[in-house]
Amino acid sequence: MTRDFWKSGHTPTLLSAFLYFDIAFMVWVMLGPLGVQIAETLGLTAAQKGMMVATPVLAGALLRIVMGVLVDHLKPKMAGLIGQLVVIAGLLWAWLAGIHSYREVLILGVLLGFAGAAFAVALPLASRWYPPQHQGTALGIAGAGNSGTVFAALFAPSLAVAFGWGNVFGIALIPVGVAFLVYLFFAKDAPDCPPPKSLHQYLNVLKDRDAWWFMFFYFVTFGGFVGLASSLTIYFHDQYGMTPVHAGYFTAACVFAGSLVRPMGGMLADRIGGIRTLLVVYSLAAAFLVVVSFGADSAWLALAGFMLAMGTLGFGNGAVFQLVPQRFRKEIGVMTGMVGMAGGVGGFYLAASLGYIKGQTGSYQLGLLIFAGLSVVALLGLTVVKQRWRTTWGAAAIAGAKV
């Protein structure tokens, strides 16, 4: 990372966006690491467990559109403050009133979706401060906040054992409150925020086929990452009889692999282009998902396989968002929301389908194989569009940004 990068933008805002995103993601996926204990208390079926961990992901996906609109109309900082206050209220309710039924845990999942919608705020907040040649790096750093899922997997199960899973929601208010204060005092909107757009302008973006391609590409990379992050604690518990705490440790290792490499994916895409990076990502992701679908003889081998799969998908997350601001610079707010929504829908699909297929067949294999097939479809789709992208909007990239 060069001195030019740090001089080109606003570092306090970039780091505030990272922290906000990091803690928000920790809260967003909390039901996954707590899933084993919650399911035992509420007596949930395999399909219900899948829906429980998938609901915050779907809610976060849909709310990213809402937050994207708020970003354009209220500017990123105010939109982020509103989203954080909703999450704080949801955690307070879950902690003080308690969760006593499947319906209530789904309601909590919807409220936690506002944390997942942080994606549509943190990325435009950071992006608007940086020029095209540093977009991959800036968004890679801000987007590395998905490492918050590591903290959820690492600490939530053990805290639940020590204090009860209901009290974990209260404990989570501590880092959430700290992130809120840092964001309040240090984040700053870029001076060149574009004017608000009408509903007609938002819908016009969807008339562009490139928007749909980006949505599908992120459906696979981010959807695979967050879907597995939400499901692996239950997977390791079911498949290998691990305790919730140990299953959480294994999940944390997999999530850490995917989070660590996201900035690297953005930086590599800045150097060689997002298209080349993604061609490798989808090829490897499909291969690793096929391998893990057959089930390993030991939990350690499964851990290695999922770490490789999630690391590859995390790399792809950074690469996708190296391309989006180049293609949709003026519509970055709404496109971040749209693409982020598609990624969340992908995560909902993967988490829910794994639970459903496990309940129907007794195995997770078919669900993993189907998602591997989607990676192949993404690879073929990128192969189709890459030449057009490089010879149209890619050819006009300014300041040396690579496609």
Coordinates of C-alpha atoms in Angstrom, one line a residue:
M1 CA 0.0 0.0 0.0
T2 CA 1.6 3.3 -1.1
R3 CA 1.8 6.7 0.5
D4 CA -0.3 8.0 -2.5
F5 CA -3.2 5.9 -1.3
W6 CA -3.2 7.3 2.3
K7 CA -2.9 10.9 0.9
S8 CA -5.6 10.5 -1.6
G9 CA -8.6 10.2 0.7
H10 CA -9.8 10.7 4.3
T11 CA -8.3 8.1 6.7
P12 CA -10.5 8.8 9.8
T13 CA -13.6 8.1 7.6
L14 CA -12.1 5.0 6.1
L15 CA -11.2 3.5 9.5
S16 CA -14.6 4.6 11.0
A17 CA -16.4 2.9 8.1
F18 CA -14.3 -0.3 8.7
L19 CA -15.1 -0.4 12.4
Y20 CA -18.8 0.3 11.8
F21 CA -18.9 -2.4 9.2
D22 CA -16.9 -4.8 11.4
I23 CA -19.1 -4.6 14.5
A24 CA -22.3 -4.6 12.3
F25 CA -21.3 -7.8 10.7
M26 CA -20.5 -9.3 14.1
V27 CA -24.1 -8.6 15.1
W28 CA -25.6 -9.5 11.8
V29 CA -24.5 -13.2 11.9
M30 CA -24.8 -13.7 15.7
L31 CA -27.7 -16.2 15.3
G32 CA -25.4 -18.6 13.4
P33 CA -22.8 -19.1 16.2
L34 CA -25.6 -19.2 18.8
G35 CA -27.8 -21.4 16.5
V36 CA -27.0 -24.7 18.3
Q37 CA -27.9 -23.4 21.7
I38 CA -31.0 -21.5 20.5
A39 CA -32.2 -24.5 18.6
E40 CA -31.9 -26.8 21.6
T41 CA -33.8 -24.3 23.8
L42 CA -36.6 -23.7 21.3
G43 CA -36.7 -27.3 19.9
L44 CA -36.1 -26.3 16.3
T45 CA -36.0 -28.6 13.3
A46 CA -33.2 -28.7 10.7
A47 CA -35.3 -26.5 8.3
Q48 CA -36.1 -24.1 11.1
K49 CA -32.4 -23.8 12.1
G50 CA -31.6 -23.0 8.5
M51 CA -34.3 -20.4 8.3
M52 CA -33.3 -18.9 11.6
V53 CA -29.7 -18.2 10.5
A54 CA -30.9 -17.2 7.0
T55 CA -33.5 -14.6 8.1
P56 CA -31.0 -11.9 9.2
V57 CA -29.2 -12.4 5.9
L58 CA -32.3 -11.9 3.8
A59 CA -33.5 -9.0 5.9
G60 CA -30.0 -7.4 5.5
A61 CA -30.1 -8.0 1.8
L62 CA -33.5 -6.2 1.3
L63 CA -32.7 -3.4 3.7
R64 CA -29.6 -2.6 1.7
I65 CA -31.9 -1.2 -0.9
V66 CA -33.5 1.0 1.7
M67 CA -30.2 2.1 3.1
G68 CA -28.9 2.8 -0.4
V69 CA -31.7 5.2 -0.9
L70 CA -31.1 6.8 2.5
V71 CA -27.4 7.2 1.5
D72 CA -28.3 9.2 -1.6
H73 CA -31.0 11.3 0.2
L74 CA -29.5 11.8 3.7
K75 CA -25.8 11.2 2.9
P76 CA -23.9 8.1 4.2
K77 CA -23.2 9.3 7.7
M78 CA -26.8 10.1 8.7
A79 CA -28.0 6.8 7.1
G80 CA -25.4 4.9 9.2
L81 CA -26.5 6.6 12.4
I82 CA -30.1 5.6 11.8
G83 CA -29.2 2.0 11.0
Q84 CA -27.1 1.6 14.1
L85 CA -29.8 3.0 16.4
V86 CA -32.3 0.4 15.1
V87 CA -29.8 -2.4 15.8
I88 CA -29.2 -1.1 19.3
A89 CA -32.9 -1.1 20.0
G90 CA -33.2 -4.7 18.7
L91 CA -30.4 -6.0 20.9
L92 CA -31.9 -4.2 23.9
W93 CA -35.3 -5.9 23.3
A94 CA -33.7 -9.4 22.8
W95 CA -31.7 -8.9 26.0
L96 CA -34.2 -7.4 28.3
A97 CA -37.4 -9.1 27.1
G98 CA -35.9 -12.4 26.0
I99 CA -36.5 -14.7 23.0
H100 CA -39.1 -17.4 23.8
S101 CA -40.3 -18.7 20.4
Y102 CA -39.3 -19.4 16.8
R103 CA -41.4 -16.4 15.7
E104 CA -39.6 -14.1 18.1
V105 CA -36.2 -15.3 16.9
L106 CA -37.3 -14.6 13.3
I107 CA -38.4 -11.0 14.4
L108 CA -35.0 -10.5 16.0
G109 CA -33.4 -11.7 12.7
V110 CA -35.2 -9.0 10.8
L111 CA -34.0 -6.3 13.2
L112 CA -30.4 -7.6 13.0
G113 CA -30.8 -7.3 9.2
F114 CA -30.2 -3.5 9.7
A115 CA -26.7 -4.5 10.8
G116 CA -26.2 -6.4 7.5
A117 CA -27.4 -3.3 5.6
A118 CA -24.4 -1.4 6.9
F119 CA -22.7 -2.6 3.7
A120 CA -24.7 -0.1 1.7
V121 CA -23.5 2.7 4.0
A122 CA -19.9 1.9 4.8
L123 CA -18.8 1.3 1.2
P124 CA -20.1 4.6 -0.3
L125 CA -18.9 6.5 2.7
A126 CA -15.4 5.3 2.0
S127 CA -15.6 5.1 -1.8
R128 CA -16.5 8.7 -2.4
W129 CA -13.2 9.9 -0.8
Y130 CA -10.9 8.0 -3.2
P131 CA -10.0 8.2 -6.9
P132 CA -10.6 5.3 -9.3
Q133 CA -7.1 3.9 -9.1
H134 CA -7.5 3.3 -5.4
Q135 CA -11.1 2.1 -5.3
G136 CA -10.1 -1.6 -4.9
T137 CA -7.9 -0.9 -2.0
A138 CA -10.2 1.6 -0.2
L139 CA -13.3 -0.7 -0.6
G140 CA -11.2 -3.7 0.3
I141 CA -10.2 -2.1 3.6
A142 CA -13.8 -0.8 4.4
G143 CA -15.2 -4.2 3.2
A144 CA -12.8 -6.1 5.4
G145 CA -15.3 -5.3 8.1
N146 CA -16.8 -8.6 7.3
S147 CA -14.1 -9.9 9.6
G148 CA -16.7 -9.1 12.4
T149 CA -18.2 -12.5 11.6
V150 CA -15.0 -13.9 13.1
F151 CA -15.7 -12.3 16.5
A152 CA -19.3 -13.7 16.5
A153 CA -18.1 -17.2 15.8
L154 CA -15.2 -17.0 18.2
F155 CA -16.9 -15.5 21.2
A156 CA -20.6 -15.9 21.0
P157 CA -20.8 -19.7 21.8
S158 CA -18.5 -19.5 24.8
L159 CA -20.2 -16.4 26.1
A160 CA -23.5 -18.3 25.8
V161 CA -22.1 -21.2 27.9
A162 CA -20.9 -18.8 30.6
F163 CA -23.8 -16.3 30.8
G164 CA -26.7 -17.8 28.8
W165 CA -27.3 -17.1 25.1
G166 CA -29.9 -14.4 25.9
N167 CA -27.3 -12.3 27.7
V168 CA -25.0 -12.4 24.7
F169 CA -27.2 -9.8 23.0
G170 CA -26.6 -7.5 26.0
I171 CA -22.9 -8.1 25.9
A172 CA -22.9 -7.2 22.2
L173 CA -24.2 -3.8 23.0
I174 CA -20.7 -2.8 24.4
P175 CA -18.8 -3.0 21.1
V176 CA -21.8 -1.8 19.2
G177 CA -21.9 1.3 21.4
V178 CA -18.2 2.0 20.9
A179 CA -18.5 1.7 17.2
F180 CA -21.4 4.1 17.2
L181 CA -19.5 6.8 19.1
V182 CA -16.4 6.4 16.8
Y183 CA -18.6 6.7 13.8
L184 CA -20.4 9.7 15.2
F185 CA -17.3 11.7 15.9
F186 CA -14.8 10.7 13.2
A187 CA -16.8 9.7 10.1
K188 CA -17.3 12.5 7.5
D189 CA -19.2 12.7 4.3
A190 CA -17.1 13.4 1.2
P191 CA -17.5 16.9 -0.3
D192 CA -18.6 15.6 -3.7
C193 CA -21.6 13.5 -2.7
P194 CA -23.9 13.3 -5.7
P195 CA -27.4 14.9 -5.5
P196 CA -30.4 12.6 -4.5
K197 CA -32.0 10.6 -7.4
S198 CA -35.6 10.1 -8.1
L199 CA -37.3 6.6 -8.0
H200 CA -37.3 6.7 -11.8
Q201 CA -33.5 7.1 -11.8
Y202 CA -33.1 4.1 -9.4
L203 CA -35.2 1.9 -11.7
N204 CA -33.2 3.1 -14.7
V205 CA -30.1 1.5 -13.3
L206 CA -31.8 -1.9 -13.4
K207 CA -32.3 -1.4 -17.2
D208 CA -28.6 -1.7 -17.6
R209 CA -27.6 -5.4 -18.0
D210 CA -24.2 -4.7 -16.4
A211 CA -26.1 -4.0 -13.1
W212 CA -27.6 -7.5 -13.3
W213 CA -24.3 -9.1 -14.0
F214 CA -22.7 -7.4 -11.0
M215 CA -25.6 -8.5 -8.8
F216 CA -25.2 -12.1 -9.9
F217 CA -21.4 -12.1 -9.5
Y218 CA -21.8 -10.8 -5.9
F219 CA -24.6 -13.2 -5.3
V220 CA -22.0 -16.0 -5.6
T221 CA -19.0 -14.5 -3.9
F222 CA -20.5 -12.7 -1.0
G223 CA -23.5 -15.0 -0.8
G224 CA -21.2 -18.0 -0.5
F225 CA -19.2 -16.2 2.2
V226 CA -22.0 -15.1 4.4
G227 CA -24.1 -18.2 3.8
L228 CA -21.3 -20.4 5.1
A229 CA -20.4 -18.0 7.9
S230 CA -24.0 -18.3 9.1
S231 CA -24.2 -22.1 8.7
L232 CA -20.9 -23.6 9.6
T233 CA -21.3 -23.7 13.4
I234 CA -24.4 -25.9 12.9
Y235 CA -22.7 -27.8 10.1
F236 CA -19.7 -28.8 12.3
H237 CA -22.0 -29.7 15.2
D238 CA -24.2 -31.9 13.1
Q239 CA -21.5 -33.5 10.9
Y240 CA -18.8 -34.1 13.5
G241 CA -20.6 -33.9 16.9
M242 CA -18.6 -30.9 18.0
T243 CA -19.6 -28.8 20.9
P244 CA -21.0 -25.4 20.0
V245 CA -17.9 -23.7 21.3
H246 CA -15.5 -25.9 19.3
A247 CA -17.7 -25.6 16.2
G248 CA -17.6 -21.8 16.7
Y249 CA -13.8 -21.9 16.7
F250 CA -13.7 -23.8 13.5
T251 CA -16.2 -21.5 11.9
A252 CA -14.1 -18.5 13.1
A253 CA -11.1 -19.9 11.3
C254 CA -13.0 -20.2 8.1
V255 CA -14.5 -16.8 8.3
F256 CA -11.1 -15.3 9.2
A257 CA -9.7 -16.7 6.0
G258 CA -12.4 -15.1 3.9
S259 CA -12.2 -11.8 5.7
L260 CA -8.4 -11.5 5.7
V261 CA -8.1 -11.8 1.9
R262 CA -10.8 -9.3 0.9
P263 CA -8.5 -6.3 0.9
M264 CA -6.0 -8.5 -0.9
G265 CA -8.6 -9.2 -3.6
G266 CA -9.2 -5.5 -4.0
M267 CA -5.5 -4.7 -4.2
L268 CA -4.8 -7.5 -6.7
A269 CA -7.7 -6.3 -8.8
D270 CA -6.2 -2.8 -8.8
R271 CA -3.0 -4.3 -10.2
I272 CA -4.2 -6.8 -12.8
G273 CA -7.9 -6.0 -13.2
G274 CA -11.1 -7.2 -11.5
I275 CA -12.0 -9.5 -14.5
R276 CA -8.8 -11.5 -14.4
T277 CA -9.1 -11.9 -10.6
L278 CA -12.7 -13.1 -10.7
L279 CA -12.0 -15.6 -13.5
V280 CA -9.6 -17.4 -11.1
V281 CA -11.9 -16.9 -8.1
Y282 CA -14.9 -18.6 -9.7
S283 CA -12.8 -21.5 -11.0
L284 CA -11.3 -22.2 -7.6
A285 CA -14.5 -21.6 -5.6
A286 CA -16.4 -24.2 -7.7
A287 CA -13.6 -26.7 -7.2
F288 CA -13.4 -26.3 -3.4
L289 CA -17.1 -26.4 -2.9
V290 CA -17.3 -29.7 -4.9
V291 CA -14.6 -31.1 -2.7
V292 CA -16.1 -30.2 0.6
S293 CA -19.6 -31.4 -0.5
F294 CA -18.4 -35.0 -0.3
G295 CA -17.6 -34.6 3.4
A296 CA -14.2 -35.2 4.9
D297 CA -13.3 -38.1 7.2
S298 CA -12.3 -35.7 9.9
A299 CA -13.3 -32.2 11.0
W300 CA -9.8 -30.9 10.5
L301 CA -9.9 -31.9 6.8
A302 CA -13.3 -30.2 6.5
L303 CA -11.9 -27.2 8.1
A304 CA -9.1 -27.0 5.6
G305 CA -11.5 -27.3 2.7
F306 CA -13.9 -24.7 4.0
M307 CA -11.0 -22.3 4.7
L308 CA -9.9 -22.6 1.1
A309 CA -13.5 -22.1 -0.2
M310 CA -14.2 -19.1 2.0
G311 CA -10.8 -17.6 1.3
T312 CA -11.4 -17.7 -2.4
L313 CA -14.9 -16.2 -2.1
G314 CA -13.6 -13.4 0.2
F315 CA -11.0 -12.6 -2.5
G316 CA -13.8 -12.3 -5.0
N317 CA -15.7 -9.9 -2.8
G318 CA -12.9 -7.4 -3.0
A319 CA -12.5 -7.9 -6.8
V320 CA -16.2 -7.3 -7.5
F321 CA -16.1 -4.0 -5.8
Q322 CA -13.0 -2.9 -7.6
L323 CA -15.1 -2.9 -10.8
V324 CA -18.5 -1.5 -9.5
P325 CA -17.3 2.1 -8.8
Q326 CA -15.6 2.2 -12.2
R327 CA -18.8 1.2 -14.1
F328 CA -21.3 3.1 -11.9
R329 CA -19.3 6.0 -10.4
K330 CA -22.3 8.4 -10.4
E331 CA -24.7 5.7 -9.1
I332 CA -22.4 4.2 -6.5
G333 CA -24.9 4.6 -3.7
V334 CA -27.8 2.8 -5.4
M335 CA -25.5 0.2 -7.0
T336 CA -23.8 -0.6 -3.7
G337 CA -27.3 -1.2 -2.3
M338 CA -28.4 -3.3 -5.3
V339 CA -25.2 -5.4 -5.5
G340 CA -25.1 -5.8 -1.8
M341 CA -28.7 -6.9 -1.7
A342 CA -27.9 -9.6 -4.3
G343 CA -25.0 -10.8 -2.2
G344 CA -27.3 -11.0 0.8
V345 CA -29.9 -12.9 -1.2
G346 CA -27.2 -15.3 -2.1
G347 CA -26.3 -15.8 1.5
F348 CA -30.0 -16.3 2.4
Y349 CA -30.4 -18.9 -0.4
L350 CA -27.3 -20.9 0.7
A351 CA -28.1 -20.9 4.4
A352 CA -31.8 -21.7 4.0
S353 CA -31.1 -24.4 1.3
L354 CA -28.5 -26.1 3.4
G355 CA -30.9 -26.4 6.3
Y356 CA -33.8 -27.5 4.0
I357 CA -31.8 -30.1 2.1
K358 CA -30.3 -31.4 5.3
G359 CA -33.8 -32.0 6.6
Q360 CA -35.0 -33.7 3.4
T361 CA -32.0 -35.8 2.5
G362 CA -30.0 -36.1 5.8
S363 CA -27.0 -34.5 4.0
Y364 CA -25.6 -31.1 3.1
Q365 CA -24.0 -32.4 -0.1
L366 CA -26.6 -31.4 -2.7
G367 CA -26.9 -27.9 -1.3
L368 CA -23.1 -27.4 -1.6
L369 CA -23.0 -28.9 -5.1
I370 CA -25.8 -26.6 -6.4
F371 CA -23.8 -23.6 -5.2
A372 CA -20.7 -24.9 -6.8
G373 CA -22.7 -25.0 -10.0
L374 CA -23.7 -21.3 -9.6
S375 CA -19.9 -20.5 -9.4
V376 CA -19.5 -22.2 -12.7
V377 CA -22.4 -20.2 -14.2
A378 CA -20.7 -17.0 -12.9
L379 CA -17.4 -18.1 -14.5
L380 CA -19.2 -18.6 -17.9
G381 CA -21.0 -15.3 -17.6
L382 CA -17.9 -13.4 -16.9
T383 CA -16.2 -15.0 -19.9
V384 CA -19.1 -13.8 -22.0
V385 CA -19.0 -10.1 -20.9
K386 CA -15.3 -9.6 -20.3
Q387 CA -14.4 -8.5 -23.9
R388 CA -17.3 -6.0 -24.1
W389 CA -16.4 -4.6 -20.7
R390 CA -12.8 -4.1 -21.7
T391 CA -13.6 -2.5 -25.0
T392 CA -16.4 -0.1 -23.8
W393 CA -16.4 1.3 -20.3
G394 CA -13.1 -0.4 -19.4
A395 CA -11.3 1.3 -22.2
A396 CA -12.4 4.7 -20.9
A397 CA -11.2 4.0 -17.4
I398 CA -9.5 7.1 -16.0
A399 CA -6.3 7.6 -14.0
G400 CA -5.0 4.2 -14.8
A401 CA -7.7 2.1 -13.2
K402 CA -7.7 -1.4 -14.5
V403 CA -10.6 -3.6 -15.6

